[in-house]
Amino acid sequence: MIPTSFDYVAPESLDEAVALLQKHGDDAKVLTGGQSLIPLLRLRLARPGVVVDLRKLSDLGRIESAGEALEIGAAATHAEVMNSAAALEKCPLLSETAGEIGDVQVRNTGTIGGSLVHADPAADWPAAMLALGATMVLSGPQGERAVAAEDFFVGLLESAAQPGEILTGIRVTVPRQPAARAYRKLAQSASGFALAGAAVQLALDGDTIAEARIGITGVAEHAYRPREVEAALTGGALDASSVETACASAAEGVEVLEDIHAGAAYRGHLASVLTKRAVLAAIERAHGHAS
Amino acid sequence: MEITVSVNGKPERRDVEPRLLLCYFLRDVLGLTGTHVGCETSLCGACTVLVDGKAVKSCTRLAVQCDGQEVTTIEGLARNGELHPMQAAFREHHGLQCGFCTPGMILAAVDLVDSGEARDETAVRHGLEGNLCRCTGYQNIVTAVLEAAGSSS
């Protein structure tokens, strides 16, 4: 379908963008890559009066190393994150996750910030953000505020970004070393979205897992951390059977989504299986590098 | 609003509605019907064009987003009547049957080769994930892309 009519503005500064959002409130939508917004416009599920395109704010596309942290501009495309030397060196879970998103064309256009604010329950980025303990930086009329990933995904297609606020960047602390990481998903074959996906960031200590952080996407209304699994893995051994036992509760305490592609029982099962696979892949990869 | 987009090397200045999608800007405003519109939901890749050298789906991009950018469509690949190496490889290896997916497939493949991602068969198949073909079973397409990758490197 053809989108409904809207006014289009491409502000020259962040202040101008924030002012536009404040002025137009719910009637305004922020555009970066448009890989979520344009389909919504076409289906007329979104009918904004004003579209505020951030394409002229070139600072928002930067990916920078800042000491023990990595600052990723919200308008960096998935491909830019995937190919960023800084991301690959300091936080390879970001590169790996980016490479699993959609297809080449979507990765060339879609942005990390757009995906995060859209908060699709089956998007890939939220899982990685939770596993990395990332911080979202929002700019609004009252200035800047930081929101932890765990507090950022609040509901189905709902993030903590308020109308009038713009997600400007994502801050990721370099994971504790020696680290291991992996992202595993089962994609719905037409859309590439995750039926279930698990991002895992581990800190290893010899033959045990010193710390485990996991983000699960596709399974519930929004991505979440399976705390029981993290606790069971922490201090535990690296063998397949210990890991499998620890990952069994990946969907426990969660209201599991159900749709034509996957029933709740199957999705819940996938959560455990993919978490286990991600943990084992992370360990195997880390050991491969060490040898 | 008024935009200027360089299409196949030629600056095109037009007054367009903000809601106009790039694929319809190319097809209906400029008459470049080589860009095909398939699923219109950014899944099939038939509408793929290059924007500043990168493959994008023109059904999921507003024309106004391309103000000041360079767009290459299938019409812009051949030079002086000579097929682009990717087009020639598709012809040589019969990488098409009905031809509907072909313009998007070729442009996606050009990006793949230009970005150095067309290393081997697996990489080519993975790299063309965003382009669907209902005729060929992909085999000849992959052969064509690999050959073009070899000849241009």
Tab-separated table of N, CA and C in Angstrom, chain A residues 57-65 70-77 80-81 84 86 112 168-170:
chain	number	residue	atom	x	y	z
A	57	LEU	N	22.270	14.075	10.725
A	57	LEU	CA	23.024	14.116	11.991
A	57	LEU	C	24.143	13.075	11.918
A	58	SER	N	25.222	13.438	11.222
A	58	SER	CA	26.232	12.422	10.906
A	58	SER	C	26.920	11.866	12.152
A	59	ASP	N	26.931	12.638	13.254
A	59	ASP	CA	27.538	12.132	14.494
A	59	ASP	C	26.841	10.872	14.991
A	60	LEU	N	25.573	10.738	14.663
A	60	LEU	CA	24.801	9.600	15.177
A	60	LEU	C	25.202	8.274	14.534
A	61	GLY	N	26.041	8.340	13.486
A	61	GLY	CA	26.441	7.104	12.830
A	61	GLY	C	27.798	6.595	13.277
A	62	ARG	N	28.417	7.302	14.239
A	62	ARG	CA	29.785	6.944	14.642
A	62	ARG	C	29.849	5.713	15.533
A	63	ILE	N	30.917	4.974	15.386
A	63	ILE	CA	31.210	3.877	16.305
A	63	ILE	C	32.608	4.168	16.849
A	64	GLU	N	32.690	4.381	18.162
A	64	GLU	CA	33.972	4.810	18.713
A	64	GLU	C	34.362	4.025	19.950
A	65	SER	N	35.658	3.801	20.039
A	65	SER	CA	36.229	3.192	21.225
A	65	SER	C	36.490	4.297	22.231
A	70	LEU	N	32.602	1.047	24.414
A	70	LEU	CA	32.398	1.240	22.995
A	70	LEU	C	31.137	2.084	22.866
A	71	GLU	N	31.220	3.163	22.111
A	71	GLU	CA	30.055	4.025	21.932
A	71	GLU	C	29.573	3.832	20.501
A	72	ILE	N	28.344	3.407	20.379
A	72	ILE	CA	27.800	3.147	19.052
A	72	ILE	C	26.682	4.139	18.780
A	73	GLY	N	26.846	4.937	17.744
A	73	GLY	CA	25.804	5.888	17.382
A	73	GLY	C	24.545	5.151	16.970
A	74	ALA	N	23.399	5.688	17.366
A	74	ALA	CA	22.137	4.988	17.130
A	74	ALA	C	21.836	4.825	15.647
A	75	ALA	N	22.385	5.716	14.820
A	75	ALA	CA	22.084	5.634	13.388
A	75	ALA	C	23.126	4.831	12.613
A	76	ALA	N	24.017	4.147	13.336
A	76	ALA	CA	24.937	3.226	12.647
A	76	ALA	C	24.108	2.083	12.068
A	77	THR	N	24.385	1.725	10.822
A	77	THR	CA	23.628	0.618	10.234
A	77	THR	C	24.144	-0.715	10.799
A	80	GLU	N	27.381	-1.454	9.319
A	80	GLU	CA	28.499	-0.681	9.880
A	80	GLU	C	28.965	-1.279	11.210
A	81	VAL	N	28.025	-1.743	12.015
A	81	VAL	CA	28.415	-2.388	13.270
A	81	VAL	C	29.139	-3.704	12.956
A	84	SER	N	32.649	-3.041	11.823
A	84	SER	CA	33.473	-2.142	12.630
A	84	SER	C	34.636	-2.901	13.271
A	86	ALA	N	36.539	-1.821	15.605
A	86	ALA	CA	36.496	-1.622	17.054
A	86	ALA	C	35.525	-2.609	17.699
A	112	ILE	N	20.911	0.251	14.194
A	112	ILE	CA	20.828	-0.387	15.507
A	112	ILE	C	19.831	0.366	16.396
A	168	THR	N	20.124	8.252	21.039
A	168	THR	CA	21.263	8.778	20.285
A	168	THR	C	22.425	7.790	20.231
A	169	GLY	N	22.542	6.956	21.255
A	169	GLY	CA	23.683	6.059	21.239
A	169	GLY	C	23.527	4.886	22.194
A	170	ILE	N	24.427	3.950	22.023
A	170	ILE	CA	24.442	2.756	22.863
A	170	ILE	C	25.867	2.644	23.408
